[in-house]
Amino acid sequence: MGWHELVKVVSFDVWNTLLRLDKVYVRLAELVGTVSSMSKEEALDKILKAYKEAKKLRRLGKVKASEVVEKSRSLMAEYLGLKEEVLTNLITKSLLLLKTNEVLIEDVPTILKHIKKLGLRTVVLGNVLFWPSTYTRKLLENTGISKYFDAQFYADEVGVQKPDSKAFLIICKVLSVEPEEVIHVGDGISEDLGGALSAGFKAVLISDRVEKPVSIGDSIHIIPHIRHLIDVIKLIKRE
């Protein structure tokens, strides 16, 4: 069996896979300091606490995909002691102020270009939290990598979020492929690795807990950085 028959599509998470989320929150913390008495450090601590709690609620299925942005933003506003409309404006401003070289993870354009040269289709499968997917789409466009994707799927648009297998299977339906023909790449153990496997996908987890690529069978691969993704694809090619 040729490798192109084993894998036809590579699906990507966005944050901490393609783009750096920490840069968004640092910039947001700086802006919070301009409208409150909080230091950047204090604001960042509250932002990260809100992020942790919002992610937990989303992971446990306590917030619907259609409500996650509104509920999560309300939660962060509460943590920061800000009105929601003020926070919304600050989030928008922080995303607009990001520069390509600070938010784009190293080697991502090179990896995407290489994957396209291999004849594979690529998609984005992303959850949302404090801002709608329209902002994320714009960021991918601004960083110059949206051109590498055949399609983008986001929780607030499709009505279902990772790790629900239904979110992953939307890719199969739209691109007319079987689950075993898709590799999903992301940094979330539950949302990306667990969700992908539950849908019958192959999964690549990006984790700084490993120093070099680790494979568990032919469906689970753990890599320390996205630059190792091509090695995983070549490994599957040999199977």
GROMACS .gro file of C-alpha atoms in nm:
model
  239
    1MET     CA    1   0.000   0.000   0.000
    2GLY     CA    2   0.144   0.338  -0.098
    3TRP     CA    3   0.180   0.603   0.169
    4HIS     CA    4  -0.053   0.837  -0.017
    5GLU     CA    5  -0.322   0.575   0.036
    6LEU     CA    6  -0.248   0.570   0.409
    7VAL     CA    7  -0.263   0.947   0.455
    8LYS     CA    8  -0.447   1.198   0.240
    9VAL     CA    9  -0.514   1.485   0.480
   10VAL     CA   10  -0.318   1.656   0.757
   11SER     CA   11  -0.534   1.846   1.006
   12PHE     CA   12  -0.389   2.114   1.236
   13ASP     CA   13  -0.488   2.269   1.565
   14VAL     CA   14  -0.405   2.643   1.568
   15TRP     CA   15  -0.288   2.770   1.904
   16ASN     CA   16   0.052   2.642   2.025
   17THR     CA   17   0.065   2.432   1.710
   18LEU     CA   18   0.082   2.699   1.439
   19LEU     CA   19   0.058   3.021   1.641
   20ARG     CA   20   0.187   3.116   1.988
   21LEU     CA   21  -0.096   3.177   2.233
   22ASP     CA   22   0.133   3.317   2.505
   23LYS     CA   23   0.211   3.619   2.288
   24VAL     CA   24  -0.159   3.707   2.266
   25TYR     CA   25  -0.204   3.693   2.642
   26VAL     CA   26   0.111   3.895   2.716
   27ARG     CA   27  -0.005   4.166   2.477
   28LEU     CA   28  -0.354   4.156   2.631
   29ALA     CA   29  -0.206   4.187   2.982
   30GLU     CA   30  -0.015   4.497   2.874
   31LEU     CA   31  -0.335   4.655   2.743
   32VAL     CA   32  -0.529   4.565   3.059
   33GLY     CA   33  -0.268   4.764   3.249
   34THR     CA   34  -0.360   5.074   3.049
   35VAL     CA   35  -0.724   5.069   3.163
   36SER     CA   36  -0.678   4.947   3.521
   37SER     CA   37  -0.443   4.973   3.816
   38MET     CA   38  -0.314   4.619   3.758
   39SER     CA   39   0.047   4.550   3.668
   40LYS     CA   40   0.115   4.347   3.354
   41GLU     CA   41   0.220   4.054   3.573
   42GLU     CA   42  -0.096   4.064   3.783
   43ALA     CA   43  -0.316   4.092   3.474
   44LEU     CA   44  -0.137   3.802   3.304
   45ASP     CA   45  -0.185   3.585   3.612
   46LYS     CA   46  -0.560   3.652   3.609
   47ILE     CA   47  -0.581   3.595   3.232
   48LEU     CA   48  -0.410   3.258   3.265
   49LYS     CA   49  -0.637   3.156   3.552
   50ALA     CA   50  -0.942   3.246   3.343
   51TYR     CA   51  -0.793   3.053   3.051
   52LYS     CA   52  -0.741   2.743   3.264
   53GLU     CA   53  -1.095   2.753   3.403
   54ALA     CA   54  -1.258   2.827   3.065
   55LYS     CA   55  -1.069   2.542   2.900
   56LYS     CA   56  -1.179   2.306   3.176
   57LEU     CA   57  -1.545   2.402   3.133
   58ARG     CA   58  -1.515   2.355   2.757
   59ARG     CA   59  -1.339   2.020   2.791
   60LEU     CA   60  -1.605   1.891   3.031
   61GLY     CA   61  -1.876   1.989   2.784
   62LYS     CA   62  -2.034   2.241   3.021
   63VAL     CA   63  -2.035   2.513   2.756
   64LYS     CA   64  -2.191   2.472   2.412
   65ALA     CA   65  -1.979   2.551   2.106
   66SER     CA   66  -2.222   2.828   2.013
   67GLU     CA   67  -2.185   2.992   2.357
   68VAL     CA   68  -1.820   2.931   2.437
   69VAL     CA   69  -1.686   3.272   2.328
   70GLU     CA   70  -1.952   3.469   2.516
   71LYS     CA   71  -1.928   3.258   2.834
   72SER     CA   72  -1.547   3.244   2.834
   73ARG     CA   73  -1.510   3.617   2.776
   74SER     CA   74  -1.757   3.686   3.056
   75LEU     CA   75  -1.546   3.467   3.283
   76MET     CA   76  -1.226   3.653   3.197
   77ALA     CA   77  -1.396   3.990   3.244
   78GLU     CA   78  -1.499   3.877   3.591
   79TYR     CA   79  -1.142   3.771   3.677
   80LEU     CA   80  -1.004   4.104   3.556
   81GLY     CA   81  -1.280   4.318   3.703
   82LEU     CA   82  -1.355   4.473   3.365
   83LYS     CA   83  -1.676   4.532   3.173
   84GLU     CA   84  -1.719   4.279   2.894
   85GLU     CA   85  -1.727   4.541   2.620
   86VAL     CA   86  -1.399   4.687   2.748
   87LEU     CA   87  -1.236   4.343   2.748
   88THR     CA   88  -1.372   4.269   2.400
   89ASN     CA   89  -1.208   4.585   2.268
   90LEU     CA   90  -0.878   4.499   2.438
   91ILE     CA   91  -0.880   4.146   2.295
   92THR     CA   92  -0.945   4.283   1.946
   93LYS     CA   93  -0.666   4.537   1.984
   94SER     CA   94  -0.418   4.280   2.119
   95LEU     CA   95  -0.481   4.049   1.821
   96LEU     CA   96  -0.444   4.334   1.573
   97LEU     CA   97  -0.115   4.445   1.729
   98LEU     CA   98   0.052   4.106   1.695
   99LYS     CA   99   0.344   4.089   1.454
  100THR     CA  100   0.396   3.786   1.231
  101ASN     CA  101   0.744   3.713   1.362
  102GLU     CA  102   0.628   3.701   1.724
  103VAL     CA  103   0.312   3.493   1.688
  104LEU     CA  104   0.405   3.245   1.412
  105ILE     CA  105   0.579   2.934   1.546
  106GLU     CA  106   0.921   2.875   1.393
  107ASP     CA  107   0.936   2.650   1.084
  108VAL     CA  108   0.557   2.640   1.035
  109PRO     CA  109   0.556   2.790   0.682
  110THR     CA  110   0.837   2.556   0.572
  111ILE     CA  111   0.656   2.251   0.709
  112LEU     CA  112   0.325   2.346   0.547
  113LYS     CA  113   0.495   2.409   0.214
  114HIS     CA  114   0.667   2.069   0.234
  115ILE     CA  115   0.340   1.890   0.312
  116LYS     CA  116   0.167   2.053   0.015
  117LYS     CA  117   0.454   1.946  -0.211
  118LEU     CA  118   0.388   1.589  -0.099
  119GLY     CA  119   0.042   1.618  -0.252
  120LEU     CA  120  -0.145   1.611   0.079
  121ARG     CA  121  -0.445   1.826   0.162
  122THR     CA  122  -0.427   2.034   0.477
  123VAL     CA  123  -0.700   2.174   0.701
  124VAL     CA  124  -0.737   2.363   1.027
  125LEU     CA  125  -0.957   2.221   1.304
  126GLY     CA  126  -0.978   2.471   1.586
  127ASN     CA  127  -1.171   2.537   1.902
  128VAL     CA  128  -1.251   2.892   2.012
  129LEU     CA  129  -1.238   3.047   2.357
  130PHE     CA  130  -1.213   3.423   2.415
  131TRP     CA  131  -1.258   3.543   2.057
  132PRO     CA  132  -1.451   3.416   1.753
  133SER     CA  133  -1.290   3.226   1.469
  134THR     CA  134  -1.306   3.528   1.238
  135TYR     CA  135  -1.009   3.672   1.430
  136THR     CA  136  -0.813   3.349   1.402
  137ARG     CA  137  -0.882   3.327   1.029
  138LYS     CA  138  -0.754   3.684   0.992
  139LEU     CA  139  -0.438   3.604   1.188
  140LEU     CA  140  -0.363   3.301   0.970
  141GLU     CA  141  -0.409   3.526   0.668
  142ASN     CA  142  -0.188   3.801   0.812
  143THR     CA  143   0.091   3.555   0.891
  144GLY     CA  144   0.082   3.430   0.532
  145ILE     CA  145  -0.008   3.067   0.605
  146SER     CA  146  -0.382   3.056   0.528
  147LYS     CA  147  -0.295   2.993   0.162
  148TYR     CA  148  -0.161   2.649   0.256
  149PHE     CA  149  -0.498   2.524   0.386
  150ASP     CA  150  -0.770   2.366   0.175
  151ALA     CA  151  -1.030   2.432   0.445
  152GLN     CA  152  -1.067   2.568   0.798
  153PHE     CA  153  -1.317   2.437   1.053
  154TYR     CA  154  -1.388   2.614   1.384
  155ALA     CA  155  -1.613   2.519   1.673
  156ASP     CA  156  -1.820   2.837   1.664
  157GLU     CA  157  -1.892   2.781   1.294
  158VAL     CA  158  -1.958   2.406   1.284
  159GLY     CA  159  -2.137   2.385   1.620
  160VAL     CA  160  -1.922   2.115   1.775
  161GLN     CA  161  -1.584   2.132   1.946
  162LYS     CA  162  -1.285   1.911   2.010
  163PRO     CA  163  -1.249   1.653   2.164
  164ASP     CA  164  -1.592   1.547   2.032
  165SER     CA  165  -1.529   1.301   1.750
  166LYS     CA  166  -1.805   1.472   1.550
  167ALA     CA  167  -1.577   1.775   1.508
  168PHE     CA  168  -1.307   1.558   1.352
  169LEU     CA  169  -1.545   1.364   1.131
  170ILE     CA  170  -1.662   1.687   0.967
  171ILE     CA  171  -1.326   1.682   0.789
  172CYS     CA  172  -1.400   1.338   0.647
  173LYS     CA  173  -1.744   1.444   0.529
  174VAL     CA  174  -1.630   1.764   0.359
  175LEU     CA  175  -1.312   1.623   0.205
  176SER     CA  176  -1.456   1.278   0.124
  177VAL     CA  177  -1.188   1.078   0.305
  178GLU     CA  178  -1.190   0.796   0.559
  179PRO     CA  179  -1.083   0.863   0.921
  180GLU     CA  180  -0.773   0.646   0.888
  181GLU     CA  181  -0.659   0.866   0.599
  182VAL     CA  182  -0.626   1.173   0.824
  183ILE     CA  183  -0.347   1.279   1.061
  184HIS     CA  184  -0.439   1.541   1.321
  185VAL     CA  185  -0.163   1.754   1.472
  186GLY     CA  186  -0.203   1.947   1.797
  187ASP     CA  187  -0.071   2.016   2.146
  188GLY     CA  188  -0.375   1.913   2.352
  189ILE     CA  189  -0.374   1.569   2.512
  190SER     CA  190  -0.752   1.552   2.544
  191GLU     CA  191  -0.873   1.787   2.272
  192ASP     CA  192  -0.628   1.690   1.998
  193LEU     CA  193  -0.476   1.349   2.074
  194GLY     CA  194  -0.780   1.199   2.246
  195GLY     CA  195  -1.032   1.351   2.009
  196ALA     CA  196  -0.841   1.244   1.698
  197LEU     CA  197  -0.803   0.886   1.817
  198SER     CA  198  -1.172   0.865   1.913
  199ALA     CA  199  -1.259   0.960   1.554
  200GLY     CA  200  -1.027   0.695   1.411
  201PHE     CA  201  -0.761   0.944   1.296
  202LYS     CA  202  -0.387   0.909   1.334
  203ALA     CA  203  -0.263   1.164   1.588
  204VAL     CA  204   0.051   1.370   1.635
  205LEU     CA  205   0.090   1.535   1.976
  206ILE     CA  206   0.334   1.824   2.008
  207SER     CA  207   0.480   1.805   2.359
  208ASP     CA  208   0.791   1.944   2.526
  209ARG     CA  209   0.792   1.636   2.749
  210VAL     CA  210   0.980   1.445   2.481
  211GLU     CA  211   1.320   1.536   2.339
  212LYS     CA  212   1.281   1.340   2.016
  213PRO     CA  213   0.990   1.184   1.822
  214VAL     CA  214   0.818   0.888   1.988
  215SER     CA  215   0.574   0.655   1.811
  216ILE     CA  216   0.325   0.423   1.980
  217GLY     CA  217   0.199   0.186   1.715
  218ASP     CA  218   0.108   0.349   1.385
  219SER     CA  219  -0.161   0.585   1.517
  220ILE     CA  220   0.008   0.780   1.799
  221HIS     CA  221   0.314   0.998   1.746
  222ILE     CA  222   0.461   1.247   1.994
  223ILE     CA  223   0.705   1.514   1.877
  224PRO     CA  224   0.881   1.800   2.063
  225HIS     CA  225   0.828   2.053   1.781
  226ILE     CA  226   0.630   2.079   1.460
  227ARG     CA  227   0.955   2.065   1.260
  228HIS     CA  228   0.955   1.688   1.326
  229LEU     CA  229   0.620   1.638   1.152
  230ILE     CA  230   0.774   1.553   0.815
  231ASP     CA  231   0.969   1.272   0.985
  232VAL     CA  232   0.640   1.127   1.112
  233ILE     CA  233   0.486   1.143   0.766
  234LYS     CA  234   0.791   0.968   0.622
  235LEU     CA  235   0.761   0.702   0.892
  236ILE     CA  236   0.402   0.635   0.789
  237LYS     CA  237   0.520   0.628   0.428
  238ARG     CA  238   0.741   0.330   0.507
  239GLU     CA  239   0.458   0.129   0.665
   0.00000   0.00000   0.00000
